[in-house]
Amino acid sequence: MNSTNKPVAVVIGATSKWQSDGRNTKLAHGREIDDSDLPVGVRWGVGGAIAQKFAQEGFYVVLTTRTASNAFALENAIREQEGESMIVELDLVSEDSISNAFAQIRSEAGDPNVLVYNAGYLEGRDLPPEKELLEHMPLEMFETAQHISSRGPFLVAKEVLPAMRERGEGSFLISNNPSSLRGKKRNTGQSLYYPRVMMRTLAQVLTEEYSEYGVHVANVIIDGTIDSPGTRAMPRNQQNPERVINPVKIAEAFYYLHTQDKSCWSHELQLTPYPTKPSF
Amino acid sequence: MNSTNKPVAVVIGATSKWQSDGRNTKLAHGREIDDSDLPVGVRWGVGGAIAQKFAQEGFYVVLTTRTASNAFALENAIREQEGESMIVELDLVSEDSISNAFAQIRSEAGDPNVLVYNAGYLEGRDLPPEKELLEHMPLEMFETAQHISSRGPFLVAKEVLPAMRERGEGSFLISNNPSSLRGKKRNTGQSLYYPRVMMRTLAQVLTEEYSEYGVHVANVIIDGTIDSPGTRAMPRNQQNPERVINPVKIAEAFYYLHTQDKSCWSHELQLTPYPTKPSF
Amino acid sequence: MNSTNKPVAVVIGATSKWQSDGRNTKLAHGREIDDSDLPVGVRWGVGGAIAQKFAQEGFYVVLTTRTASNAFALENAIREQEGESMIVELDLVSEDSISNAFAQIRSEAGDPNVLVYNAGYLEGRDLPPEKELLEHMPLEMFETAQHISSRGPFLVAKEVLPAMRERGEGSFLISNNPSSLRGKKRNTGQSLYYPRVMMRTLAQVLTEEYSEYGVHVANVIIDGTIDSPGTRAMPRNQQNPERVINPVKIAEAFYYLHTQDKSCWSHELQLTPYPTKPSF
Amino acid sequence: MNSTNKPVAVVIGATSKWQSDGRNTKLAHGREIDDSDLPVGVRWGVGGAIAQKFAQEGFYVVLTTRTASNAFALENAIREQEGESMIVELDLVSEDSISNAFAQIRSEAGDPNVLVYNAGYLEGRDLPPEKELLEHMPLEMFETAQHISSRGPFLVAKEVLPAMRERGEGSFLISNNPSSLRGKKRNTGQSLYYPRVMMRTLAQVLTEEYSEYGVHVANVIIDGTIDSPGTRAMPRNQQNPERVINPVKIAEAFYYLHTQDKSCWSHELQLTPYPTKPSF
């Protein structure tokens, strides 16, 4: 319960597939990883870093995740930093789950002041080289990609924007990747990411529709590998640490957007490690 | 039956919401319209003009439509022009319908050499001014828009691309509108068109994946009002006839793309009436 | 003299740096190349192919070049194809040269119906690897790039657009390359091509300003190596002939643009060989 | 003299055409304006606000301007805020002036750590409605636009990038407007702004060339009217104060870019007042 009526920040997808016991971590390394020597800011990827940042700035943070236990360690870390948070289970594939989660959020935390949409998916990553072309992509994988990239943000927007519009303020921030910029070939080992253009397009639609009501909408393009237990343990990243983005700094970028003056809002922000050329 | 083994052109959405008895025509004018004095090239909008053009160029043309009777007049017109065509019922909302339709096409006409994706939808057009903002858009309308703009093209691509790839030639052409270029505010009276970016993005993906196999993929952006019985009868278009695009000429543009030399393919083509600034 | 009052097509830069005795040909191969066994359509690159195409279609073609002798063989080829042309010397670096050339064109051929801007330059191509970065680019090279890419098109536009506007018809077509799409790193061996964005931008400006007067403006992005005596002789192109664009087909694309119906003009056209991904 | 060896920020174009005695102010209002009741942060537009911000953050600020007296009041304001600055006369039209100015800067202040290119021009603004089309634009105006938008930034980049590259750090930030995004019609009363795409393109080139050396390059698109003595006095802006951007907040955005972590740099930032749709 948000008993002191702090402003509310909701992080959709607050945990990470690359956290110590995340799905990608287990897939890539065959086991969980000990993250006890990692800075607390990077242990749960971008979602966790954003949650910690907003907690530090005085927000009551709602951590959504499909399975509550995935977020226990993050919740503990926030508590140890003297922040406040709650975990809400939310499965973006289910309209009812979304609806129920936001009913709970409104009731126990209050209307969100900040919504960060940070959901991801793995679909397509396991397909072998002989299934690289789109004709081999199962419809089920496409549907999941659509649920996370297209229908999910649409439904979440419908949940939070009315109150933000009525109050005349709020931030609706999307955490995205360069696949949102245009359609490209999916290479073996990559997720089916072309539906992510819908997240960016929705941000453009909502920017035009809701800015005048004082709601700040932005699409953030994280243009590189994000530091986390699972990614840090990969040889490729150990050899090129300067190409790995510090999620604490990404979280600061989200906070910067939230605190921009209304007279000069940015609606897209791309974040690229200095040794690499920005994607386009 | 394609008894003389002509090359096959499939037009998904060969009829028009603006034909003499189309849904938009009835909506806008309150009645059907007599199209007997209109040139036969414009009576069924872009889909009908493309179908006639490819029939004239020696293709066996497959006309898909949700209800066969909608395409009878078009089929007759093609026959009178000494072309050949068949009607196949296809509902893009249904995976089974798509699958069955293409089984029938392959069996009765043969593997398509040209696929023109020309499907449209009206969802959102009826919403009143007080429901202009995205928060008022019913999920059902969004789902329909997704079925036509995103899932439909994905499923159709899966049906036709394997044979085109194996044969080393074929054209996969998408008929689109300027809403596919970026997300914008939906104004009252407009359809929910932002999911159309997915049609363009799919074209970009398939261009990168299938060009090397000899399959020509392109997105065509029709950047203005298309002549048809229903649109021609509107006062706005009668006052500005030079702003209305001749669908016969659009069909020629599709045919131009299909016949481009392999050494210099275009993968996007925008078509704008001369008195207006091109959309972007 | 255009004694039969044919429509007039002017090709700015009708010869090629890669023709048998062209500057690039000599640079790359150390000698001239015998082109007698090459199809006549490819001997003078894009400029020569466009000139031949418009001559074949009944235009009186004006070939501009810095030195008339560079265009003698092209002029002969056009005559042998029973076309008509004249050579006009024009140096894009000089305002007076541009002004004098167009005075001559207007006087001897008449006001241009079609203007194809096909000028190029080599500046930067000779810089060694240690001078790859922009800080090493001499101002003189930058100025030449600007003269060809920015000031030249501006001055040529001022020469031909007033008459096109008054007559209510005409085509102003720019022959460009992918460097016009965005700024990228110049790699050793490449020309200083980032000023070419100005050619594309001018096309966008003129499209918005002159379309309503019936003048068709377009930017054509030739997205690959063009066949010519000099390029065909390079090992890289002999090993990948399918990646080399046939200039005769590029010329057809220019003619297609010129003949598009006014109700559906394209203002940009990119031409990419099928084995390669389109630039962006 | 930068006697305490502060880091150096150079603002090219530190004064404003809209300051109390600026050229635009006099043009629009027929007189100078008393700015004594305006916050000191807005009195010299964006250039002045950036200069003050970096001075407050501990930089030694170099104010360049064509005529030193234009910057006296700004220099005083910085001194009163206990900042340090110097004025250097610089005329971007002259290669020698640029070269001499940077020789002086290097000698008296030191190699710049931050370079903000904030130069503007008025050319074209006075042309009457009958001279709206490009064919009426005098070459002299085009040349000035090129000097400021294209040749100037090229020459300035050559002056400052070598030292930044060698030192492995530095920021090269361009202050731009939405005309840099694509070519559009110039309407009567507007400056000839299409050459501004070259400023953005140069930023893209330098981003790809210099990021890996630790130099942060970015293009900032100021997407609205900037508060200043001259703009604030206009009726249009008094009626819509929420559409006027606070230059103090723009300056904070520049400082944010300068202080971004190297693992996640942004290379473009657009700043739009909340009641308006972002330009594209």
CSV table of C-alpha atoms in Angstrom, one decimal, chain B residues 77-280:
chain,number,residue,atom,x,y,z
B,77,ALA,CA,-15.8,-7.1,-66.8
B,78,ILE,CA,-12.6,-9.1,-67.0
B,79,ARG,CA,-14.3,-11.7,-69.2
B,80,GLU,CA,-15.7,-9.0,-71.5
B,81,GLN,CA,-12.1,-7.8,-71.9
B,82,GLU,CA,-11.2,-11.4,-72.8
B,83,GLY,CA,-9.3,-11.9,-69.7
B,84,GLU,CA,-9.6,-14.8,-67.3
B,85,SER,CA,-10.2,-14.8,-63.6
B,86,MET,CA,-11.7,-16.7,-60.8
B,87,ILE,CA,-13.2,-15.6,-57.5
B,88,VAL,CA,-12.0,-17.1,-54.2
B,89,GLU,CA,-13.7,-16.2,-50.9
B,90,LEU,CA,-11.2,-15.3,-48.3
B,91,ASP,CA,-11.6,-13.7,-44.8
B,92,LEU,CA,-8.3,-12.3,-43.6
B,93,VAL,CA,-9.5,-12.5,-40.0
B,94,SER,CA,-9.5,-16.3,-40.1
B,95,GLU,CA,-6.3,-18.4,-40.4
B,96,ASP,CA,-8.4,-21.3,-41.8
B,97,SER,CA,-10.0,-19.2,-44.4
B,98,ILE,CA,-6.6,-18.0,-45.6
B,99,SER,CA,-5.2,-21.5,-45.6
B,100,ASN,CA,-8.2,-22.9,-47.5
B,101,ALA,CA,-8.3,-20.1,-50.0
B,102,PHE,CA,-4.6,-20.6,-50.9
B,103,ALA,CA,-5.1,-24.4,-51.1
B,104,GLN,CA,-7.8,-23.7,-53.6
B,105,ILE,CA,-5.7,-21.2,-55.5
B,106,ARG,CA,-2.8,-23.5,-55.8
B,107,SER,CA,-5.0,-26.4,-56.9
B,108,GLU,CA,-7.2,-24.5,-59.4
B,109,ALA,CA,-4.9,-21.7,-60.7
B,110,GLY,CA,-1.4,-22.7,-59.6
B,111,ASP,CA,1.3,-21.1,-57.5
B,112,PRO,CA,1.0,-17.3,-57.7
B,113,ASN,CA,3.5,-15.3,-59.7
B,114,VAL,CA,2.2,-12.1,-58.4
B,115,LEU,CA,0.5,-11.3,-55.1
B,116,VAL,CA,-1.1,-8.0,-54.5
B,117,TYR,CA,-2.2,-7.4,-51.0
B,118,ASN,CA,-4.9,-4.8,-51.3
B,119,ALA,CA,-7.0,-5.4,-48.2
B,120,GLY,CA,-8.6,-2.5,-46.2
B,121,TYR,CA,-10.9,-1.9,-43.3
B,122,LEU,CA,-13.2,0.7,-41.9
B,123,GLU,CA,-12.8,0.3,-38.2
B,124,GLY,CA,-12.9,3.5,-36.3
B,125,ARG,CA,-14.5,5.6,-39.0
B,126,ASP,CA,-17.9,5.6,-37.2
B,127,LEU,CA,-16.6,6.8,-33.8
B,128,PRO,CA,-18.0,10.2,-32.8
B,129,PRO,CA,-15.9,13.2,-32.0
B,130,GLU,CA,-16.0,12.5,-28.2
B,131,LYS,CA,-14.3,9.2,-28.9
B,132,GLU,CA,-11.5,10.6,-31.0
B,133,LEU,CA,-8.7,9.7,-28.6
B,134,LEU,CA,-7.1,6.3,-28.5
B,135,GLU,CA,-8.4,5.6,-25.0
B,136,HIS,CA,-11.9,5.2,-26.6
B,137,MET,CA,-10.9,2.8,-29.3
B,138,PRO,CA,-12.5,-0.6,-28.6
B,139,LEU,CA,-10.2,-3.6,-28.5
B,140,GLU,CA,-12.4,-5.2,-31.2
B,141,MET,CA,-11.6,-2.5,-33.7
B,142,PHE,CA,-7.9,-2.7,-32.9
B,143,GLU,CA,-8.0,-6.5,-33.4
B,144,THR,CA,-9.6,-6.2,-36.8
B,145,ALA,CA,-7.1,-3.6,-37.8
B,146,GLN,CA,-4.3,-6.0,-36.7
B,147,HIS,CA,-5.8,-8.9,-38.6
B,148,ILE,CA,-5.9,-6.9,-41.8
B,149,SER,CA,-2.6,-5.0,-41.4
B,150,SER,CA,-0.4,-7.3,-39.5
B,151,ARG,CA,-1.4,-10.9,-39.1
B,152,GLY,CA,-3.1,-11.1,-42.5
B,153,PRO,CA,0.0,-10.1,-44.5
B,154,PHE,CA,2.2,-12.4,-42.4
B,155,LEU,CA,-0.1,-15.4,-43.1
B,156,VAL,CA,-0.4,-14.6,-46.8
B,157,ALA,CA,3.4,-14.1,-47.1
B,158,LYS,CA,3.8,-17.6,-45.6
B,159,GLU,CA,1.4,-19.0,-48.2
B,160,VAL,CA,3.1,-17.6,-51.3
B,161,LEU,CA,6.7,-17.0,-50.6
B,162,PRO,CA,8.0,-20.5,-50.5
B,163,ALA,CA,7.0,-21.3,-54.0
B,164,MET,CA,8.3,-17.9,-55.3
B,165,ARG,CA,11.6,-18.5,-53.6
B,166,GLU,CA,11.9,-22.0,-55.0
B,167,ARG,CA,11.1,-20.8,-58.5
B,168,GLY,CA,13.4,-17.9,-58.2
B,169,GLU,CA,10.9,-15.3,-59.2
B,170,GLY,CA,7.7,-13.6,-58.2
B,171,SER,CA,6.3,-10.3,-57.0
B,172,PHE,CA,4.8,-9.6,-53.6
B,173,LEU,CA,3.3,-6.1,-53.7
B,174,ILE,CA,1.5,-4.3,-50.9
B,175,SER,CA,-1.1,-1.6,-51.6
B,176,ASN,CA,-0.8,0.8,-48.7
B,177,ASN,CA,-1.6,4.4,-47.6
B,178,PRO,CA,0.3,7.2,-46.0
B,179,SER,CA,-0.6,6.1,-42.5
B,180,SER,CA,2.0,3.4,-43.0
B,181,LEU,CA,4.8,6.0,-42.8
B,182,ARG,CA,4.5,7.0,-39.2
B,183,GLY,CA,2.1,7.2,-36.3
B,184,LYS,CA,-0.2,10.2,-36.3
B,185,LYS,CA,-3.3,11.4,-34.5
B,186,ARG,CA,-6.5,9.7,-35.7
B,187,ASN,CA,-9.0,12.4,-36.5
B,188,THR,CA,-12.7,11.9,-36.2
B,189,GLY,CA,-14.0,10.1,-39.3
B,190,GLN,CA,-10.8,8.3,-40.0
B,191,SER,CA,-10.1,4.6,-39.7
B,192,LEU,CA,-7.7,3.2,-37.1
B,193,TYR,CA,-4.8,3.2,-39.5
B,194,TYR,CA,-1.6,3.2,-37.4
B,195,PRO,CA,-1.3,-0.6,-37.6
B,196,ARG,CA,-0.7,-0.1,-41.3
B,197,VAL,CA,3.0,0.6,-40.5
B,198,MET,CA,3.2,-3.2,-40.0
B,199,MET,CA,2.4,-3.7,-43.7
B,200,ARG,CA,5.2,-1.4,-44.7
B,201,THR,CA,7.6,-3.0,-42.1
B,202,LEU,CA,6.8,-6.4,-43.4
B,203,ALA,CA,7.6,-5.3,-46.9
B,204,GLN,CA,11.0,-4.0,-45.6
B,205,VAL,CA,11.6,-7.3,-43.8
B,206,LEU,CA,10.7,-9.4,-46.8
B,207,THR,CA,12.7,-7.2,-49.1
B,208,GLU,CA,15.8,-8.0,-47.1
B,209,GLU,CA,15.0,-11.7,-46.8
B,210,TYR,CA,13.7,-12.6,-50.2
B,211,SER,CA,15.2,-10.2,-52.8
B,212,GLU,CA,18.3,-12.4,-53.2
B,213,TYR,CA,16.0,-15.3,-54.1
B,214,GLY,CA,14.5,-13.3,-57.0
B,215,VAL,CA,11.3,-12.3,-55.3
B,216,HIS,CA,10.5,-8.7,-55.7
B,217,VAL,CA,8.8,-7.2,-52.7
B,218,ALA,CA,7.4,-3.6,-52.7
B,219,ASN,CA,5.2,-1.3,-50.6
B,220,VAL,CA,3.1,1.1,-52.7
B,221,ILE,CA,1.8,4.2,-50.9
B,222,ILE,CA,-1.3,5.5,-52.5
B,223,ASP,CA,-1.2,9.1,-51.3
B,224,GLY,CA,-4.6,10.5,-52.1
B,225,THR,CA,-8.2,9.7,-52.8
B,226,ILE,CA,-8.8,7.0,-55.4
B,227,ASP,CA,-11.4,7.4,-58.1
B,228,SER,CA,-14.4,5.0,-57.7
B,229,PRO,CA,-18.2,5.2,-57.8
B,230,GLY,CA,-18.4,6.2,-54.2
B,231,THR,CA,-15.6,8.7,-54.0
B,232,ARG,CA,-16.5,10.4,-57.3
B,233,ALA,CA,-20.0,11.1,-56.0
B,234,MET,CA,-18.7,13.2,-53.1
B,235,PRO,CA,-18.9,17.0,-53.5
B,236,ARG,CA,-15.4,17.4,-52.2
B,237,ASN,CA,-14.0,15.3,-54.9
B,238,GLN,CA,-16.2,16.8,-57.6
B,239,GLN,CA,-14.8,20.2,-56.7
B,240,ASN,CA,-11.2,19.0,-56.9
B,241,PRO,CA,-11.1,16.3,-59.5
B,242,GLU,CA,-7.4,16.9,-60.1
B,243,ARG,CA,-6.8,15.6,-56.6
B,244,VAL,CA,-8.4,12.2,-57.3
B,245,ILE,CA,-6.1,9.4,-58.4
B,246,ASN,CA,-7.0,7.3,-61.5
B,247,PRO,CA,-6.8,3.7,-60.3
B,248,VAL,CA,-6.0,2.6,-63.8
B,249,LYS,CA,-2.8,4.5,-63.5
B,250,ILE,CA,-2.1,3.0,-60.1
B,251,ALA,CA,-2.5,-0.4,-61.7
B,252,GLU,CA,0.1,0.6,-64.2
B,253,ALA,CA,2.5,1.5,-61.4
B,254,PHE,CA,2.0,-2.0,-59.9
B,255,TYR,CA,2.6,-3.5,-63.3
B,256,TYR,CA,5.7,-1.3,-63.8
B,257,LEU,CA,7.1,-2.6,-60.5
B,258,HIS,CA,6.4,-6.2,-61.5
B,259,THR,CA,8.3,-5.7,-64.8
B,260,GLN,CA,11.3,-3.8,-63.5
B,261,ASP,CA,14.6,-5.3,-64.4
B,262,LYS,CA,16.2,-7.4,-61.6
B,263,SER,CA,19.3,-5.2,-61.7
B,264,CYS,CA,17.3,-2.2,-60.5
B,265,TRP,CA,14.3,-3.0,-58.3
B,266,SER,CA,12.3,-0.4,-56.4
B,267,HIS,CA,10.9,-1.6,-53.0
B,268,GLU,CA,8.8,1.4,-52.2
B,269,LEU,CA,6.7,3.6,-54.5
B,270,GLN,CA,4.6,6.6,-53.4
B,271,LEU,CA,1.9,7.9,-55.7
B,272,THR,CA,0.7,11.5,-55.1
B,273,PRO,CA,-1.6,13.7,-57.1
B,274,TYR,CA,0.3,16.7,-58.6
B,275,PRO,CA,-1.7,19.4,-56.7
B,276,THR,CA,-0.8,18.0,-53.2
B,277,LYS,CA,2.4,17.8,-51.2
B,278,PRO,CA,3.6,14.2,-50.7
B,279,SER,CA,2.9,12.7,-47.3
B,280,PHE,CA,5.8,11.8,-45.1
